[in-house]
Short mmCIF file of C-alpha atoms in Angstrom, two decimals:
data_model
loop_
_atom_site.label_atom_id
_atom_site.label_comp_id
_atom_site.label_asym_id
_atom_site.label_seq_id
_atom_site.Cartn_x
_atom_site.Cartn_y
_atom_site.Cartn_z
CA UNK A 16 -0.60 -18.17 29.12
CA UNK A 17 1.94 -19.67 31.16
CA UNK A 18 6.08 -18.89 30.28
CA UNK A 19 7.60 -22.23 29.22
CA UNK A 20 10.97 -22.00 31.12
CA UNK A 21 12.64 -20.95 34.60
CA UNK A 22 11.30 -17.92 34.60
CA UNK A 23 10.30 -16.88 38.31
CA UNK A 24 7.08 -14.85 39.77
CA UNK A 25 7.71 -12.47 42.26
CA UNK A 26 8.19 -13.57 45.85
CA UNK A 27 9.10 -17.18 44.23
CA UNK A 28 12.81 -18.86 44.17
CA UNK A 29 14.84 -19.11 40.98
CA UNK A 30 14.65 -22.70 41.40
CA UNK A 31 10.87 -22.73 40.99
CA UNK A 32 9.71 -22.18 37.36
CA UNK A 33 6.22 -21.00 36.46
CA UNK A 34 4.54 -24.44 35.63
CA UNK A 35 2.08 -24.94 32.50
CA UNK A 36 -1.36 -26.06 34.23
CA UNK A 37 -2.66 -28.64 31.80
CA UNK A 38 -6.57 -29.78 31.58
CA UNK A 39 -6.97 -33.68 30.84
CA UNK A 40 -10.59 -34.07 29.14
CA UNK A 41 -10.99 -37.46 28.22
CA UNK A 42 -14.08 -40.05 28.75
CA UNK A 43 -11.48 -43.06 29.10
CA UNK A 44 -10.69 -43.47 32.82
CA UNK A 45 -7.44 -45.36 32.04
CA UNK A 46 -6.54 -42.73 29.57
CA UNK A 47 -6.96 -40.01 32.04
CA UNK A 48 -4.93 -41.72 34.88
CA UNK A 49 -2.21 -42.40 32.44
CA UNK A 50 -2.24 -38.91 30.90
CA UNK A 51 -1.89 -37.46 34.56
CA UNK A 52 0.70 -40.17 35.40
CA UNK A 53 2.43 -39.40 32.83
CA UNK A 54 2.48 -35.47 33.35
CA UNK A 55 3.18 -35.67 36.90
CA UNK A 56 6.25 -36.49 36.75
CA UNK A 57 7.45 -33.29 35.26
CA UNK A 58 9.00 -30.46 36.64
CA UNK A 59 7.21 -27.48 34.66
CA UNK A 60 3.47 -28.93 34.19
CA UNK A 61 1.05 -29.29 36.26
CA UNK A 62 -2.45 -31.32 35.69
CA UNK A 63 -4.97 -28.20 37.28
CA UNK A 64 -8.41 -31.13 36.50
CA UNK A 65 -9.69 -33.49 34.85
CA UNK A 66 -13.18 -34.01 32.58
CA UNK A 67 -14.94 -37.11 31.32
CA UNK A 68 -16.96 -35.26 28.33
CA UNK A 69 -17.03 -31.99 26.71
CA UNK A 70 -20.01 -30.26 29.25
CA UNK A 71 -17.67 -30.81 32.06
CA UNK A 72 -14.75 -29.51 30.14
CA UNK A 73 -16.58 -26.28 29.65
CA UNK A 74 -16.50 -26.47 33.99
CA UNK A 75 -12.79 -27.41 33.97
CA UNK A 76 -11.92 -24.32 31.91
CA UNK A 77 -13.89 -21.52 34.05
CA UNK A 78 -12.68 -23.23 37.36
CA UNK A 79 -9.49 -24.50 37.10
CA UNK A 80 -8.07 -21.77 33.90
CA UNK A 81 -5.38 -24.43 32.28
CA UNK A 82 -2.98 -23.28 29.91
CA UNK A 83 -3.43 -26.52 27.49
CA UNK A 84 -5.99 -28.84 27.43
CA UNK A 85 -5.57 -32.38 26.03
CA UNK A 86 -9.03 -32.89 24.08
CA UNK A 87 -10.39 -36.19 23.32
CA UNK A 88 -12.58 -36.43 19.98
CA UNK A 89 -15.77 -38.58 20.85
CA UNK A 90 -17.30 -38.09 24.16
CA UNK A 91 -21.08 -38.08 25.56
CA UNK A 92 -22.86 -35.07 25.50
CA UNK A 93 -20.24 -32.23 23.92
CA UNK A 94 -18.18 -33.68 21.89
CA UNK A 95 -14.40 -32.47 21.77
CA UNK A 96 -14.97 -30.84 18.77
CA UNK A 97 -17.97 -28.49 19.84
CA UNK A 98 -16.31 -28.02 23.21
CA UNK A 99 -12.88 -27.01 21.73
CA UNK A 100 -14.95 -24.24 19.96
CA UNK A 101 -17.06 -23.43 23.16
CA UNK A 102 -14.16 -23.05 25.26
CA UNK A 103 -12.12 -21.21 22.79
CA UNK A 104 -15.00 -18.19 22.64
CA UNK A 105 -14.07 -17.72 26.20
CA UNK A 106 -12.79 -14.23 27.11
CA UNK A 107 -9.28 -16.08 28.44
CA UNK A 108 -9.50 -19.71 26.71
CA UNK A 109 -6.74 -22.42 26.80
CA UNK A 110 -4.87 -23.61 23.39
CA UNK A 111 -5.97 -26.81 22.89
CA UNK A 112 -4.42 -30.13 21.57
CA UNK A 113 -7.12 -32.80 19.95
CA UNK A 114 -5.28 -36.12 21.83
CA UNK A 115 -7.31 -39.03 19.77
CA UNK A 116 -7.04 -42.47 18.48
CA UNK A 117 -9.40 -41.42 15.20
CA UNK A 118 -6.55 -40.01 12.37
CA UNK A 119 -9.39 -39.52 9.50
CA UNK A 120 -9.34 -37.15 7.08
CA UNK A 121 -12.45 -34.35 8.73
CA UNK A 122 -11.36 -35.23 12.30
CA UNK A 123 -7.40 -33.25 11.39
CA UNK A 124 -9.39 -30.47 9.42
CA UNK A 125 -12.76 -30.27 11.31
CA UNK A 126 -10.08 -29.70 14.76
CA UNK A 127 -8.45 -27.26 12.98
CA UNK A 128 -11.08 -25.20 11.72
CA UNK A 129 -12.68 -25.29 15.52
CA UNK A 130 -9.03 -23.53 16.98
CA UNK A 131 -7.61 -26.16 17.97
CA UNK A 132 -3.44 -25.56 18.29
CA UNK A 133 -2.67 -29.55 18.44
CA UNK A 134 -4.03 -32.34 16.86
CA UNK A 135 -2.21 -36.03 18.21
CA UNK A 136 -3.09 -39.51 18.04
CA UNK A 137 -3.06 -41.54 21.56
CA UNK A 138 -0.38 -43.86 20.03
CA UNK A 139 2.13 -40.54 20.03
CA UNK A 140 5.37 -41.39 22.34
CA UNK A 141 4.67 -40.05 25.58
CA UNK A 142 7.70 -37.62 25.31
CA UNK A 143 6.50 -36.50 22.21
CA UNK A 144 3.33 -35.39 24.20
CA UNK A 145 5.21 -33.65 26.36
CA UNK A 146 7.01 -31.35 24.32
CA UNK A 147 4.25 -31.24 22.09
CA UNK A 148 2.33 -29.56 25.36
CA UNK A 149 5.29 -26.99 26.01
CA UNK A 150 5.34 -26.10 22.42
CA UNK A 151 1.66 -25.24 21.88
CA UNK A 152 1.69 -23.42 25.41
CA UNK A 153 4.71 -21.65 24.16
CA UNK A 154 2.69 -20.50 21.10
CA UNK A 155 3.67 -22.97 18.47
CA UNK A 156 1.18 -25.35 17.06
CA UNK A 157 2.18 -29.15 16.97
CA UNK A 158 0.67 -31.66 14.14
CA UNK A 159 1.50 -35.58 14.25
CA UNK A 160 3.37 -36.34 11.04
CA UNK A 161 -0.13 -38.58 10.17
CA UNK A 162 -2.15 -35.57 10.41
CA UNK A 163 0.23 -33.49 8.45
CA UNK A 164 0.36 -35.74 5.50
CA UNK A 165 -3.23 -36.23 5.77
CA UNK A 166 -4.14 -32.18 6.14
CA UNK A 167 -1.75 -31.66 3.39
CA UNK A 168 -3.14 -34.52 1.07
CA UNK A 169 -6.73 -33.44 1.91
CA UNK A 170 -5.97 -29.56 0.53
CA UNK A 171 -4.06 -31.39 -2.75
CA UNK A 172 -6.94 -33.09 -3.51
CA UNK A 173 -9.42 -30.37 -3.30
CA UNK A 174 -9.65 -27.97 -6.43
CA UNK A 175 -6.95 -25.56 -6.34
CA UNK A 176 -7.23 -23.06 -9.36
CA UNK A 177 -8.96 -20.26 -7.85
CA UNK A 178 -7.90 -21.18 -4.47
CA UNK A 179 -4.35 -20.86 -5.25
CA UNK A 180 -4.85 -17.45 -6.86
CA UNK A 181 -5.89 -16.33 -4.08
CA UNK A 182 -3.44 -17.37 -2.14
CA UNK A 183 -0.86 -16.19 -4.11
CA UNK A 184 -2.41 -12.76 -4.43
CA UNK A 185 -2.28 -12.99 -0.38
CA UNK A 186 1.22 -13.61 -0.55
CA UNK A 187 1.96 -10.77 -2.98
CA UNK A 188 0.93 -8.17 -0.45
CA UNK A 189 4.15 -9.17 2.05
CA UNK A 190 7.31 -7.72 2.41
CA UNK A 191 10.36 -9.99 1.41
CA UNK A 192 11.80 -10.73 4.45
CA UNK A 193 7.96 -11.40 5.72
CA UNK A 194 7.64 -13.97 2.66
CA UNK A 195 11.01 -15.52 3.85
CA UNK A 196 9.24 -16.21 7.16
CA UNK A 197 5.64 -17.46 5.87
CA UNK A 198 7.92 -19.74 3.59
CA UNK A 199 9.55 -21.20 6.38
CA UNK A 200 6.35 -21.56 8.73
CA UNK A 201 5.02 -23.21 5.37
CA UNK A 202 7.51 -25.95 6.00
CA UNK A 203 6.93 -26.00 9.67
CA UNK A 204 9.52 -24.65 11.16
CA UNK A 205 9.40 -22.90 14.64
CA UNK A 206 10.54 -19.64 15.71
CA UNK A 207 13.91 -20.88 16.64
CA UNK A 208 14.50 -22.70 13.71
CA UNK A 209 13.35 -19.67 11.41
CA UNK A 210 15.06 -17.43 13.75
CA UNK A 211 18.90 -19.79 12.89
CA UNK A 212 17.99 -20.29 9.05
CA UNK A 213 17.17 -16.53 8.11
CA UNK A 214 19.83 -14.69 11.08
CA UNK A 215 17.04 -13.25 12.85
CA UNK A 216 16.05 -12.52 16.80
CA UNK A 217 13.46 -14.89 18.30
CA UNK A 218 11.43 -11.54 19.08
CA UNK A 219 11.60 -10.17 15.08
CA UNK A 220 10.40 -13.57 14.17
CA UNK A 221 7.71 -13.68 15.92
CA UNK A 222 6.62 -10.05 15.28
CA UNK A 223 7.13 -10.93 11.42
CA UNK A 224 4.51 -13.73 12.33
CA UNK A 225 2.43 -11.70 14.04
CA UNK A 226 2.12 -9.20 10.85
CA UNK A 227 1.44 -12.15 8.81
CA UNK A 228 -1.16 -13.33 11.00
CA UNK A 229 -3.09 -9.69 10.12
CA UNK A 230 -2.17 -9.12 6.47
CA UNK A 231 -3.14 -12.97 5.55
CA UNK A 232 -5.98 -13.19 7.48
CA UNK A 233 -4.50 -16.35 9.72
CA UNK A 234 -5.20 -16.84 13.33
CA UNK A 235 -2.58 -19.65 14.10
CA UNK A 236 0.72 -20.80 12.27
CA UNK A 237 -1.00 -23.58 10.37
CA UNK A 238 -3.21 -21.03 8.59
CA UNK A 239 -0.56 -19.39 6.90
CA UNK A 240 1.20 -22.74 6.40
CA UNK A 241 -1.97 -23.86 4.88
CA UNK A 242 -2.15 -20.63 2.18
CA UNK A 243 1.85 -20.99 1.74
CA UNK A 244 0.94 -24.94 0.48
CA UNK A 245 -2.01 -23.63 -1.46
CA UNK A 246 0.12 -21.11 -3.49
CA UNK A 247 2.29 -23.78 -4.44
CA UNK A 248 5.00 -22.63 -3.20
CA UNK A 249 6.04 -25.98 -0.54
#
């Protein structure tokens, strides 16, 4: 993945940072030239291709290797959904944030569940899209506050007895401080913000996410946000 930040390849000036290459797959023309107007104009991304449905996204991925790609939801032929898990299987795949104007219920989880790192509606301020792009290619998944509330009312209403149980036997198997830190991704904080609260490095907080990725089974930050909210205990 590409660094978020100035930091230089060799051969390169310090005034030229490693730019994230972003992938705009989208079956909206207008949304697509916006998107890529939009990006453009900044200094660290750069739009590598773009797709009108989910086959040719599969194409944009093995030719063009972005480090995000901004998936739409309903497209001809693949839809975003089946090509966020296609594309994800791949030896090197992209993260991937769902960009779409459909905010229901199975859309948030059914993204989720298929690896995506992002899910945004197309009404989202264009500068929250932006950061929202250097934070998942940074490593640190981005929900809209809609999709939040609705993952988080969608697990509330689901039975919970056994469910939590489990989760909290999960969380029994973690050190303190590494509870601390699946507490804090529980309420969606990122590194830097864990890093302040509990007086830790950026490095230890990410490898005390890294350990909770393997001992709670998680394989992204909303995971183990998801068992923390299932135990009760947010």
């Amino acid at each position: 993945m590409a660094t978020v930040g100035p930091v230089s390849s060799p051969g390169s000036s310090p005034e030229s940072p490693v730019k994230i290459k972003v992938g705009i797959v989208d079956d909206d023309p207008l949304v697509r030239s916006a998107l890529g107007l939009m990006l453009g104009g900044q200094a660290d991304i750069e739009v590598v291709g773009e797709a009108t449905d989910g086959q040719e996204a599969l194409a944009l991925v093995r030719t063009s290797a972005p480090d995000v790609v901004l998936m739409d939801i309903r497209m001809p032929r693949i839809n975003g959904l089946d090509a966020t898990r296609r594309v994800l299987a791949d030896a090197r795949p992209p993260r991937v944030i769902v960009l779409t104007t459909f905010g229901a219920d199975e859309y948030v989880v059914d993204a989720l569940a298929a690896g995506a790192e992002g899910f945004l509606l197309k009404d989202t301020p264009p500068p929250e899209i932006v950061a929202a792009i250097r934070a998942v290619a940074a490593g640190e998944p981005i929900l809209s506050p809609k999709a939040t509330r609705t993952l988080i009312t969608r697990l509330r209403a689901e039975p919970t007895g056994d469910r939590a149980a489990a989760a909290r036997g999960r969380l029994e198997a973690l050190t303190e401080r590494e509870h601390e830190v699946a507490l804090a991704v529980g309420r969606g904080l990122s590194n830097a913000e864990i890093a302040k609260e509990l007086y830790l490095s950026i490095p230890t907080v990410k490898a005390h996410v890294s350990r909770l990725f393997d001992k709670l089974g998680a394989t992204n930050r909303v995971q183990i946000a998801i068992t923390v909210h299932d135990a009760g205990l947010v």
